[in-house]
Short mmCIF file of C-alpha atoms and ligand atoms in Angstrom, two decimals:
data_model
loop_
_atom_site.label_atom_id
_atom_site.label_comp_id
_atom_site.label_asym_id
_atom_site.label_seq_id
_atom_site.Cartn_x
_atom_site.Cartn_y
_atom_site.Cartn_z
CA MET Y 1 14.43 6.17 11.26
CA THR Y 2 17.74 7.24 9.77
CA THR Y 3 18.79 5.65 6.47
CA ALA Y 4 21.85 4.14 8.20
CA ALA Y 5 19.61 2.42 10.78
CA VAL Y 6 17.10 1.19 8.21
CA LYS Y 7 19.48 -0.68 5.90
CA PRO Y 8 20.74 -3.46 8.27
CA LEU Y 9 17.29 -3.97 9.72
CA ALA Y 10 15.67 -4.14 6.28
CA ASP Y 11 18.33 -6.68 5.20
CA GLU Y 12 17.58 -8.75 8.31
CA VAL Y 13 13.84 -8.65 7.54
CA ARG Y 14 14.39 -9.77 3.94
CA ALA Y 15 16.69 -12.61 5.05
CA LEU Y 16 14.19 -13.80 7.67
CA ALA Y 17 11.32 -13.63 5.16
CA ARG Y 18 13.32 -15.86 2.77
CA GLU Y 19 14.18 -18.29 5.54
CA ARG Y 20 10.58 -18.47 6.74
CA GLY Y 21 9.02 -18.70 3.28
CA ALA Y 22 7.02 -15.57 4.10
CA VAL Y 23 5.49 -12.87 1.95
CA ILE Y 24 5.30 -9.36 3.45
CA LEU Y 25 2.14 -7.41 2.59
CA ALA Y 26 1.90 -3.74 3.59
CA HIS Y 27 -0.96 -1.25 3.43
CA ASN Y 28 -0.47 2.15 1.81
CA TYR Y 29 -0.64 3.84 5.25
CA GLN Y 30 2.38 2.00 6.64
CA VAL Y 31 5.54 3.93 7.56
CA PRO Y 32 7.96 4.34 4.60
CA GLU Y 33 10.58 1.84 5.81
CA VAL Y 34 7.93 -0.88 6.17
CA GLN Y 35 6.48 -0.12 2.72
CA ASP Y 36 9.98 -0.27 1.24
CA VAL Y 37 10.78 -3.73 2.62
CA ALA Y 38 7.41 -5.28 1.66
CA ASP Y 39 6.82 -7.64 -1.28
CA TYR Y 40 3.56 -5.89 -2.07
CA VAL Y 41 2.09 -2.54 -1.00
CA GLY Y 42 -1.53 -1.74 -1.73
CA ASP Y 43 -5.07 -0.97 -0.63
CA SER Y 44 -7.39 -3.34 1.24
CA LEU Y 45 -8.69 -4.96 -1.94
CA GLY Y 46 -5.25 -5.41 -3.50
CA LEU Y 47 -3.89 -6.87 -0.27
CA SER Y 48 -6.76 -9.37 0.01
CA ARG Y 49 -6.27 -10.40 -3.61
CA GLU Y 50 -2.53 -10.70 -3.17
CA ALA Y 51 -3.02 -12.83 -0.04
CA ALA Y 52 -5.51 -15.05 -1.88
CA ALA Y 53 -3.05 -15.60 -4.75
CA THR Y 54 0.22 -16.11 -2.88
CA ASP Y 55 2.15 -19.39 -2.87
CA ALA Y 56 3.96 -18.42 0.35
CA ARG Y 57 3.24 -20.51 3.44
CA VAL Y 58 3.36 -17.48 5.72
CA ILE Y 59 1.86 -14.01 5.29
CA VAL Y 60 3.11 -11.16 7.44
CA PHE Y 61 0.44 -8.50 7.37
CA CYS Y 62 1.71 -4.96 7.93
CA GLY Y 63 -1.60 -3.24 8.37
CA VAL Y 64 -4.41 -3.37 10.91
CA HIS Y 65 -5.97 -6.40 12.54
CA PHE Y 66 -9.08 -6.78 10.36
CA MET Y 67 -6.83 -6.97 7.28
CA ALA Y 68 -4.77 -9.82 8.75
CA GLU Y 69 -7.96 -11.50 9.92
CA THR Y 70 -9.42 -11.28 6.41
CA ALA Y 71 -6.33 -13.07 5.05
CA ALA Y 72 -6.57 -15.71 7.81
CA ILE Y 73 -10.22 -16.37 6.90
CA LEU Y 74 -9.43 -16.67 3.19
CA LEU Y 75 -6.43 -18.96 3.83
CA PRO Y 76 -7.11 -21.22 6.81
CA ASP Y 77 -4.15 -23.48 5.93
CA LYS Y 78 -1.55 -20.69 6.00
CA THR Y 79 0.03 -18.83 8.87
CA VAL Y 80 -0.86 -15.15 9.10
CA LEU Y 81 1.26 -12.94 11.35
CA ILE Y 82 0.71 -9.34 12.44
CA PRO Y 83 3.67 -7.51 14.01
CA ASP Y 84 1.52 -5.72 16.63
CA LEU Y 85 -1.76 -7.11 17.93
CA ASP Y 86 -2.89 -3.67 19.09
CA ALA Y 87 -3.15 -2.41 15.50
CA GLY Y 88 -6.93 -2.00 15.58
CA CYS Y 89 -9.31 0.23 13.65
CA SER Y 90 -11.79 2.73 15.11
CA LEU Y 91 -14.14 2.14 12.18
CA ALA Y 92 -14.14 -1.66 12.59
CA ALA Y 93 -14.86 -1.10 16.30
CA SER Y 94 -17.98 0.94 15.51
CA ILE Y 95 -20.22 -2.12 14.99
CA THR Y 96 -20.37 -5.45 16.83
CA ALA Y 97 -21.85 -8.72 15.60
CA GLU Y 98 -24.59 -8.39 18.23
CA GLN Y 99 -25.54 -4.93 16.97
CA LEU Y 100 -25.60 -6.20 13.39
CA ARG Y 101 -27.81 -9.16 14.35
CA GLU Y 102 -30.28 -6.76 16.01
CA TRP Y 103 -30.27 -4.49 12.94
CA LYS Y 104 -30.87 -7.48 10.63
CA ALA Y 105 -33.76 -8.61 12.82
CA GLU Y 106 -35.41 -5.21 12.23
CA HIS Y 107 -35.05 -5.68 8.43
CA PRO Y 108 -35.69 -9.33 7.62
CA GLY Y 109 -34.63 -10.31 4.10
CA ALA Y 110 -32.31 -7.32 3.62
CA VAL Y 111 -28.91 -7.90 2.01
CA VAL Y 112 -26.01 -6.99 4.32
CA VAL Y 113 -23.01 -5.26 2.75
CA SER Y 114 -20.13 -4.68 5.15
CA TYR Y 115 -17.04 -2.67 4.50
CA VAL Y 116 -13.95 -4.85 4.91
CA ASN Y 117 -13.09 -2.69 7.96
CA THR Y 118 -15.09 -4.99 10.25
CA SER Y 119 -14.36 -7.86 12.64
CA ALA Y 120 -14.54 -11.51 11.57
CA GLU Y 121 -17.72 -11.87 13.67
CA VAL Y 122 -19.41 -9.04 11.74
CA LYS Y 123 -18.28 -10.56 8.45
CA ALA Y 124 -19.89 -13.83 9.55
CA GLU Y 125 -23.24 -11.95 9.60
CA THR Y 126 -22.59 -10.40 6.18
CA ASP Y 127 -23.66 -11.29 2.62
CA TYR Y 128 -21.09 -9.18 0.72
CA CYS Y 129 -17.94 -7.50 1.94
CA CYS Y 130 -16.56 -4.58 -0.06
CA THR Y 131 -13.65 -2.17 0.04
CA SER Y 132 -13.45 1.44 -1.12
CA GLY Y 133 -11.93 0.00 -4.33
CA ASN Y 134 -15.05 -1.96 -5.34
CA ALA Y 135 -17.94 -0.77 -3.12
CA LYS Y 136 -19.83 0.76 -6.05
CA ALA Y 137 -19.54 -2.45 -8.11
CA VAL Y 138 -20.68 -4.54 -5.13
CA ILE Y 139 -23.82 -2.43 -4.62
CA GLU Y 140 -24.52 -2.55 -8.35
CA ALA Y 141 -24.26 -6.38 -8.29
CA ILE Y 142 -27.25 -6.57 -5.92
CA PRO Y 143 -30.71 -6.71 -7.56
CA GLN Y 144 -32.48 -3.34 -7.54
CA ASP Y 145 -35.48 -4.58 -5.58
CA ARG Y 146 -33.46 -5.77 -2.57
CA GLU Y 147 -33.18 -3.70 0.58
CA ILE Y 148 -29.52 -3.14 1.56
CA LEU Y 149 -28.05 -2.66 5.03
CA PHE Y 150 -24.64 -1.00 4.67
CA CYS Y 151 -22.16 -0.88 7.56
CA PRO Y 152 -20.22 0.51 9.25
CA ASP Y 153 -18.98 3.67 7.47
CA MET Y 154 -21.64 6.35 7.08
CA PHE Y 155 -19.61 8.56 4.77
CA LEU Y 156 -18.80 5.73 2.39
CA GLY Y 157 -22.50 4.78 2.56
CA MET Y 158 -23.61 8.32 1.70
CA TRP Y 159 -21.16 8.49 -1.18
CA LEU Y 160 -22.45 5.12 -2.47
CA GLU Y 161 -26.01 6.41 -2.43
CA ARG Y 162 -24.95 9.30 -4.64
CA VAL Y 163 -22.94 7.29 -7.16
CA THR Y 164 -25.32 4.35 -7.46
CA GLY Y 165 -28.63 6.20 -7.05
CA ARG Y 166 -29.68 3.43 -4.62
CA LYS Y 167 -31.25 4.09 -1.23
CA LEU Y 168 -29.26 2.30 1.46
CA ARG Y 169 -29.86 1.81 5.16
CA ILE Y 170 -26.60 3.11 6.60
CA TRP Y 171 -24.90 2.36 9.93
CA MET Y 172 -23.65 5.55 11.59
CA GLY Y 173 -20.00 4.52 12.06
CA GLU Y 174 -16.92 6.49 11.03
CA CYS Y 175 -13.15 6.39 10.89
CA HIS Y 176 -11.80 9.04 13.26
CA VAL Y 177 -8.91 9.84 10.91
CA HIS Y 178 -11.00 10.47 7.79
CA ALA Y 179 -13.91 12.06 9.65
CA GLY Y 180 -11.33 14.53 10.98
CA ILE Y 181 -10.60 15.83 7.47
CA ARG Y 182 -13.08 18.69 7.41
CA PRO Y 183 -14.80 20.40 4.46
CA ALA Y 184 -12.96 23.56 5.61
CA ASP Y 185 -9.58 21.81 5.02
CA ILE Y 186 -10.66 21.03 1.47
CA GLU Y 187 -12.06 24.49 0.76
CA ARG Y 188 -8.96 26.25 2.07
CA TRP Y 189 -6.71 24.17 -0.14
CA THR Y 190 -8.80 24.19 -3.28
CA SER Y 191 -9.19 27.95 -3.29
CA ALA Y 192 -5.44 28.41 -2.69
CA THR Y 193 -4.39 25.94 -5.42
CA PRO Y 194 -6.68 26.23 -8.46
CA ASP Y 195 -4.17 24.21 -10.54
CA ALA Y 196 -4.34 21.08 -8.32
CA GLU Y 197 -6.46 17.94 -8.68
CA LEU Y 198 -8.15 16.84 -5.47
CA LEU Y 199 -7.97 13.11 -4.55
CA VAL Y 200 -10.44 12.25 -1.76
CA HIS Y 201 -10.94 8.92 0.04
CA PRO Y 202 -14.68 8.06 0.36
CA GLU Y 203 -14.32 7.55 4.13
CA CYS Y 204 -13.77 11.32 4.47
CA GLY Y 205 -16.57 13.29 6.09
CA CYS Y 206 -16.31 15.68 3.19
CA ALA Y 207 -16.53 13.10 0.38
CA SER Y 208 -20.21 13.63 -0.40
CA GLN Y 209 -19.83 17.41 -0.25
CA CYS Y 210 -16.78 17.21 -2.53
CA MET Y 211 -18.88 15.53 -5.17
CA ALA Y 212 -21.28 18.43 -4.95
CA PHE Y 213 -18.43 20.76 -5.99
CA GLY Y 214 -18.86 19.31 -9.48
CA ASN Y 215 -15.69 21.09 -10.52
CA GLY Y 216 -14.19 18.29 -12.63
CA ARG Y 217 -11.00 18.21 -10.59
CA THR Y 218 -12.31 16.34 -7.53
CA HIS Y 219 -11.92 12.55 -7.62
CA ILE Y 220 -13.24 10.14 -4.97
CA LEU Y 221 -10.84 7.17 -4.91
CA SER Y 222 -9.47 4.30 -2.84
CA THR Y 223 -5.81 4.64 -1.90
CA GLU Y 224 -4.78 2.42 -4.82
CA GLY Y 225 -7.09 4.41 -7.09
CA MET Y 226 -5.18 7.56 -6.09
CA VAL Y 227 -1.85 6.05 -7.21
CA ARG Y 228 -3.30 4.88 -10.54
CA PHE Y 229 -5.04 8.20 -11.14
CA ALA Y 230 -1.89 10.25 -10.47
CA GLN Y 231 0.14 7.95 -12.75
CA SER Y 232 -2.19 8.35 -15.70
CA SER Y 233 -3.18 12.00 -15.24
CA PRO Y 234 -1.44 14.66 -17.32
CA LYS Y 235 -1.69 16.99 -14.29
CA GLU Y 236 1.34 17.84 -12.13
CA ARG Y 237 -0.13 18.78 -8.75
CA PHE Y 238 -2.42 16.81 -6.42
CA LEU Y 239 -4.04 17.45 -3.05
CA VAL Y 240 -4.62 14.27 -1.10
CA ALA Y 241 -7.45 13.82 1.41
CA THR Y 242 -6.64 10.58 3.23
CA GLU Y 243 -4.13 9.20 5.73
CA THR Y 244 -0.74 10.75 5.02
CA GLY Y 245 1.11 7.40 4.64
CA ILE Y 246 -0.05 7.29 1.01
CA LEU Y 247 2.26 10.22 0.19
CA HIS Y 248 5.33 7.99 0.39
CA ARG Y 249 3.96 5.68 -2.28
CA LEU Y 250 2.79 8.56 -4.45
CA HIS Y 251 6.20 10.25 -4.33
CA LYS Y 252 7.97 6.97 -5.02
CA GLU Y 253 5.77 5.67 -7.84
CA VAL Y 254 4.84 8.96 -9.47
CA PRO Y 255 8.14 10.85 -9.38
CA GLY Y 256 8.33 14.44 -10.54
CA LYS Y 257 4.74 15.31 -9.58
CA ARG Y 258 3.69 17.30 -6.54
CA PHE Y 259 1.54 15.78 -3.76
CA GLU Y 260 0.32 17.54 -0.62
CA ALA Y 261 -1.89 16.34 2.24
CA VAL Y 262 -4.95 18.53 2.84
CA SER Y 263 -4.57 17.66 6.52
CA GLU Y 264 -1.21 16.84 8.10
CA ARG Y 265 -3.19 15.63 11.14
CA ALA Y 266 -4.64 12.70 9.17
CA ILE Y 267 -2.44 10.03 10.76
CA CYS Y 268 -3.76 6.60 11.78
CA LYS Y 269 -2.06 5.71 15.05
CA TYR Y 270 -3.03 2.06 14.58
CA MET Y 271 -1.31 1.76 11.21
CA LYS Y 272 1.75 3.47 12.65
CA LEU Y 273 2.08 0.85 15.41
CA ILE Y 274 3.81 -1.41 12.90
CA THR Y 275 7.53 -0.66 12.78
CA LEU Y 276 10.48 -2.29 11.04
CA GLU Y 277 11.72 -3.63 14.40
CA LYS Y 278 8.35 -5.22 15.15
CA LEU Y 279 8.25 -6.69 11.64
CA ARG Y 280 11.70 -8.23 12.25
CA ASP Y 281 10.57 -9.59 15.65
CA SER Y 282 7.42 -10.97 14.08
CA LEU Y 283 9.41 -13.03 11.55
CA ARG Y 284 12.15 -13.99 13.98
CA ASP Y 285 9.93 -14.93 16.94
CA TRP Y 286 6.87 -16.11 14.98
CA LYS Y 287 4.41 -13.61 16.41
CA HIS Y 288 1.61 -12.70 16.49
CA VAL Y 289 -0.35 -15.47 14.84
CA VAL Y 290 -3.80 -14.28 13.73
CA ALA Y 291 -6.31 -17.09 13.99
CA VAL Y 292 -10.06 -16.97 13.51
CA GLU Y 293 -12.37 -19.49 15.14
CA PRO Y 294 -13.15 -22.02 12.36
CA ALA Y 295 -16.94 -21.75 12.71
CA ILE Y 296 -16.77 -17.93 12.37
CA ALA Y 297 -14.27 -18.15 9.51
CA GLU Y 298 -16.50 -20.61 7.68
CA ARG Y 299 -19.45 -18.22 7.84
CA ALA Y 300 -17.38 -15.14 6.94
CA ARG Y 301 -15.51 -16.65 3.97
CA GLY Y 302 -18.30 -16.41 1.40
CA ALA Y 303 -18.75 -12.65 1.91
CA ILE Y 304 -14.99 -12.07 1.53
CA GLU Y 305 -14.74 -14.30 -1.55
CA ARG Y 306 -17.56 -12.31 -3.16
CA MET Y 307 -15.62 -9.12 -2.40
CA VAL Y 308 -12.39 -10.45 -3.92
CA ALA Y 309 -14.25 -11.59 -7.05
CA ILE Y 310 -16.10 -8.31 -7.80
CA ALA Y 311 -13.98 -5.78 -9.69
P1 13P S 401 -8.22 1.49 1.23
O1 13P S 401 -8.83 0.16 0.99
O2 13P S 401 -8.71 2.53 0.28
O3 13P S 401 -6.75 1.40 1.25
O4 13P S 401 -8.68 1.99 2.67
C1 13P S 401 -8.40 1.26 3.82
C2 13P S 401 -8.58 2.02 5.05
O5 13P S 401 -8.46 1.56 6.15
C3 13P S 401 -8.92 3.38 4.90
O6 13P S 401 -8.85 3.99 6.09
FE1 SF4 S 402 -9.28 2.21 10.49
FE2 SF4 S 402 -9.35 4.77 9.90
FE3 SF4 S 402 -7.05 3.67 10.55
FE4 SF4 S 402 -8.21 3.09 8.18
S1 SF4 S 402 -7.40 5.07 8.83
S2 SF4 S 402 -7.30 1.64 9.62
S3 SF4 S 402 -10.36 3.14 8.77
S4 SF4 S 402 -8.83 3.90 11.90
#
């Protein structure tokens, strides 16, 4: 969008949000103009915490469906809106509640840890949810002698095995965007830019291999972790292995440093379904309300509350 087109629309969104008593939450992968109009921009964990703490009556979730659903489960008395109902997630779609029930039946007594990128029905079958921001701490909170089923992201699961030293049973799901960032992308960049730090999201297919580089300049981080790391690092140049929407936030909040995507193809079409126009329509026309069946929400809430509580 051109700057001239953004300004009146952004003003309209802010006015409607005030009128509606709404807070606008946006994920780090949202398009720049949506990030810029939001009250809070962050990763999955930060967004869940922000939703849990808000006084606003209405939450407009600029992200994908499972994120809005997570807020709706945490806050059954508030209205949660998502500007486009088709904003799904290929990773969340990689396991169903039925599949999880069958897996649990094969491993009675195992603790189920689900990544937050899952449906409400899967969360209802889960003991602990986690995000990339606290997955290690969640695994470490579970007694050593308990068997753990981890779903649905295999690359995050493999990375967790390495950093915790725990053996996990891992569901073979993946995010098509992060799985598409290949070890070759990383190698090409790291050899061409020996002065750059490498920031890698644990959903990447290359995350476990990156750790094996052991070069001291590779850091496996959630999207929020990337922003914090770049802010506090004395280094000037960073290669980023995640969805490219994070670059807007990095440029904005860490000015003067250099950030490059290791793969320009790493674009989540679901995240990009949310536009400023749809956000305006959502607030103006009260759509789309995200509601979770109360019985499912009741069973899913404990796992999400545990996630929000573990740092
Ligand atoms: P973060 O929680 O690190 O922002 O990741 C969310 C996500 O969907 C990654 O693809
Ligand atoms: Fe889902 Fe991948 Fe998009 Fe994140 S980037 S929302 S995991 S499809």
